[in-house]
Amino acid sequence: MATGVDQAVGMSLVVFSLLLFTYYSVWVIILPFVDSDHVLHKYFLPREYSVILPGIAAVILLLCIGAFTAVIMWKNRKPKKVD
């Protein structure tokens, strides 16, 4: 069973993910249909970043997965037998 700290951390991750998803959805889906002089635009970055930031995040994620795989393969390699 999860402890109280584990549940609090899990709940905070869920809340953070929901806030991030909501922010990005409004930024990408709704904001292009709002007038450019509306006050809502000052809370968001320019639209170019809506493609650049997830791209950078994807590259970093793939690099971390590759590094993790390389470390695991390096640690589990068998030494060559010398005859």
XYZ file of C-alpha atoms in Angstrom:
83
model
C 0.000 0.000 0.000
C 1.233 3.469 -0.810
C 2.190 5.791 1.994
C 0.783 9.273 2.441
C 3.878 10.855 0.912
C 3.620 8.605 -2.169
C -0.025 9.518 -2.596
C 0.726 13.234 -2.224
C 3.520 13.051 -4.805
C 1.294 11.080 -7.171
C -1.570 13.522 -6.786
C 0.716 16.501 -7.356
C 2.047 14.869 -10.554
C -1.511 14.274 -11.769
C -2.529 17.871 -11.017
C 0.604 19.223 -12.722
C -0.060 17.066 -15.789
C -3.672 18.223 -15.983
C -2.670 21.879 -15.697
C 0.011 21.469 -18.361
C -2.384 19.646 -20.687
C -5.066 22.309 -20.204
C -2.612 25.173 -20.768
C -1.181 23.580 -23.923
C -4.634 22.698 -25.279
C -5.890 26.253 -24.835
C -2.667 27.603 -26.333
C -2.752 25.396 -29.435
C -6.460 24.775 -30.058
C -8.384 27.796 -28.773
C -5.946 30.714 -28.967
C -5.661 30.797 -32.797
C -9.390 31.628 -32.938
C -9.134 34.519 -30.463
C -8.376 38.037 -31.697
C -4.693 38.910 -31.445
C -5.408 42.024 -29.345
C -7.359 40.068 -26.713
C -6.005 40.094 -23.139
C -5.739 36.289 -23.172
C -2.728 36.436 -25.515
C -0.472 38.007 -22.886
C -0.544 34.772 -20.830
C 0.877 32.620 -23.618
C 4.136 32.449 -25.551
C 4.157 33.024 -29.325
C 2.722 30.161 -31.380
C 6.113 29.124 -32.746
C 7.015 27.815 -29.316
C 4.020 25.466 -29.343
C 5.961 23.322 -31.816
C 9.515 24.038 -30.680
C 9.081 23.242 -26.973
C 7.472 19.788 -27.399
C 10.100 19.003 -30.041
C 12.908 19.841 -27.639
C 11.198 17.839 -24.899
C 10.910 14.839 -27.242
C 14.602 15.024 -28.165
C 15.603 15.226 -24.495
C 13.331 12.282 -23.672
C 14.826 10.177 -26.468
C 18.355 11.086 -25.336
C 17.555 10.056 -21.767
C 16.052 6.755 -22.918
C 19.101 6.098 -25.104
C 21.507 6.941 -22.282
C 19.600 4.701 -19.869
C 19.655 1.835 -22.377
C 23.383 2.320 -22.983
C 24.151 2.269 -19.250
C 22.103 -0.898 -18.710
C 23.744 -2.635 -21.663
C 27.192 -1.548 -20.469
C 26.606 -2.891 -16.967
C 25.197 -6.211 -18.196
C 27.853 -6.989 -20.768
C 29.714 -10.231 -20.290
C 33.497 -10.143 -20.232
C 35.203 -11.935 -23.106
C 36.889 -15.203 -22.240
C 40.567 -15.325 -22.944
C 41.770 -18.754 -24.117
